[in-house]
Amino acid sequence: MLKIVDDPEAILKYQQRLVKTLKPYWDEKIPVKIGHPGANFAAKIFYSMELGLWMYSRAEEGFFWNAFGTGRPREGASLSITCEINFPTRGIDRKIGGGLAKDGKGRIYVVHRGKIGGGKKGVGKALFEKHYRGVWAVMEDGDAETPVALIGALSTPRFIRQLVSFVRKVDRIKGLSAPASPQLEIGFEEGSFSEEFTGMRYCELERDLERESDYVLVVSDLASSLTRRGLRVRNDSVRDL
């Protein structure tokens, strides 16, 4: 079982590793406003053309704030945050969505409790738990055991792709809170593919969570390869591809 990392020195170390891992991908530093009308502030975000993401990170009182968004923003734009992956600076704070966890082999994972926001009605933890398809694990969370979404293993070279995949999933989940438009619906006969699992991976047998974190990447890459060969791909309620 995963165990939450609550030592302040370890949390600082892994927060710095997260930022350092992302640093080589940033192409631009863009001045923007973050927040919403009436409650925003000026900031300079980092943007990566390769990842298609922007990030803003700083230390706040009691936690490290890591905010992510999709697409390249224009200079001076007011941005809404797609996803926050924050860590408490010390101890355990279950009000904070992100977290760091260690497995029995000492590997460090970035996890998320499913607390998503954004100021829109219907966006929250319940929406995330209903629609998120990915690796779930139980984490020893102090005196509790908490189901968490596994973003990825921080030390693997594939972590960046796992992080990008998670942020994009949150972006899609937030879009589900809006009323569906008939013009955007795709009939089942047409078939479609999304990189999410079709079912929740959630059981505490002997597991290799590092390998499980790669599963979405494997399925997505296979789907892309088949598509380039001119084949049509989709997933349904019982098959991921």
PDB file of C-alpha atoms in Angstrom, residues 161 165 168-169 172 193-197 214-228 233 235 240-241:
ATOM      1  CA  ARG A 161       3.621  12.236 -20.241  1.00  0.00           C
ATOM      2  CA  SER A 165      -2.349  12.960 -19.555  1.00  0.00           C
ATOM      3  CA  ARG A 168      -5.951  16.753 -20.015  1.00  0.00           C
ATOM      4  CA  LYS A 169      -8.278  14.255 -18.365  1.00  0.00           C
ATOM      5  CA  ARG A 172     -12.246  16.879 -20.238  1.00  0.00           C
ATOM      6  CA  PHE A 193     -11.460   6.533 -28.696  1.00  0.00           C
ATOM      7  CA  SER A 194     -10.342   8.257 -25.510  1.00  0.00           C
ATOM      8  CA  GLU A 195      -7.211   7.377 -23.615  1.00  0.00           C
ATOM      9  CA  GLU A 196      -9.030   6.832 -20.325  1.00  0.00           C
ATOM     10  CA  PHE A 197      -9.585   3.363 -18.959  1.00  0.00           C
ATOM     11  CA  ASP A 214       2.342   3.387 -17.993  1.00  0.00           C
ATOM     12  CA  TYR A 215      -0.813   1.569 -19.110  1.00  0.00           C
ATOM     13  CA  VAL A 216      -2.639   4.628 -20.437  1.00  0.00           C
ATOM     14  CA  LEU A 217       0.470   5.648 -22.392  1.00  0.00           C
ATOM     15  CA  VAL A 218       0.769   2.193 -23.974  1.00  0.00           C
ATOM     16  CA  VAL A 219      -2.885   2.120 -25.049  1.00  0.00           C
ATOM     17  CA  SER A 220      -2.739   5.694 -26.361  1.00  0.00           C
ATOM     18  CA  ASP A 221       0.454   5.070 -28.351  1.00  0.00           C
ATOM     19  CA  LEU A 222      -0.969   1.873 -29.842  1.00  0.00           C
ATOM     20  CA  ALA A 223      -4.142   3.714 -30.850  1.00  0.00           C
ATOM     21  CA  SER A 224      -2.079   6.463 -32.509  1.00  0.00           C
ATOM     22  CA  SER A 225       0.032   3.900 -34.366  1.00  0.00           C
ATOM     23  CA  LEU A 226      -3.042   2.089 -35.691  1.00  0.00           C
ATOM     24  CA  THR A 227      -4.653   5.364 -36.728  1.00  0.00           C
ATOM     25  CA  ARG A 228      -1.562   6.356 -38.709  1.00  0.00           C
ATOM     26  CA  VAL A 233      -9.975   2.653 -33.361  1.00  0.00           C
ATOM     27  CA  ASN A 235     -13.039   1.799 -26.963  1.00  0.00           C
ATOM     28  CA  ASP A 240      -9.841  -0.118 -23.616  1.00  0.00           C
ATOM     29  CA  LEU A 241      -8.934  -0.375 -27.301  1.00  0.00           C
TER      30      LEU A 241
END
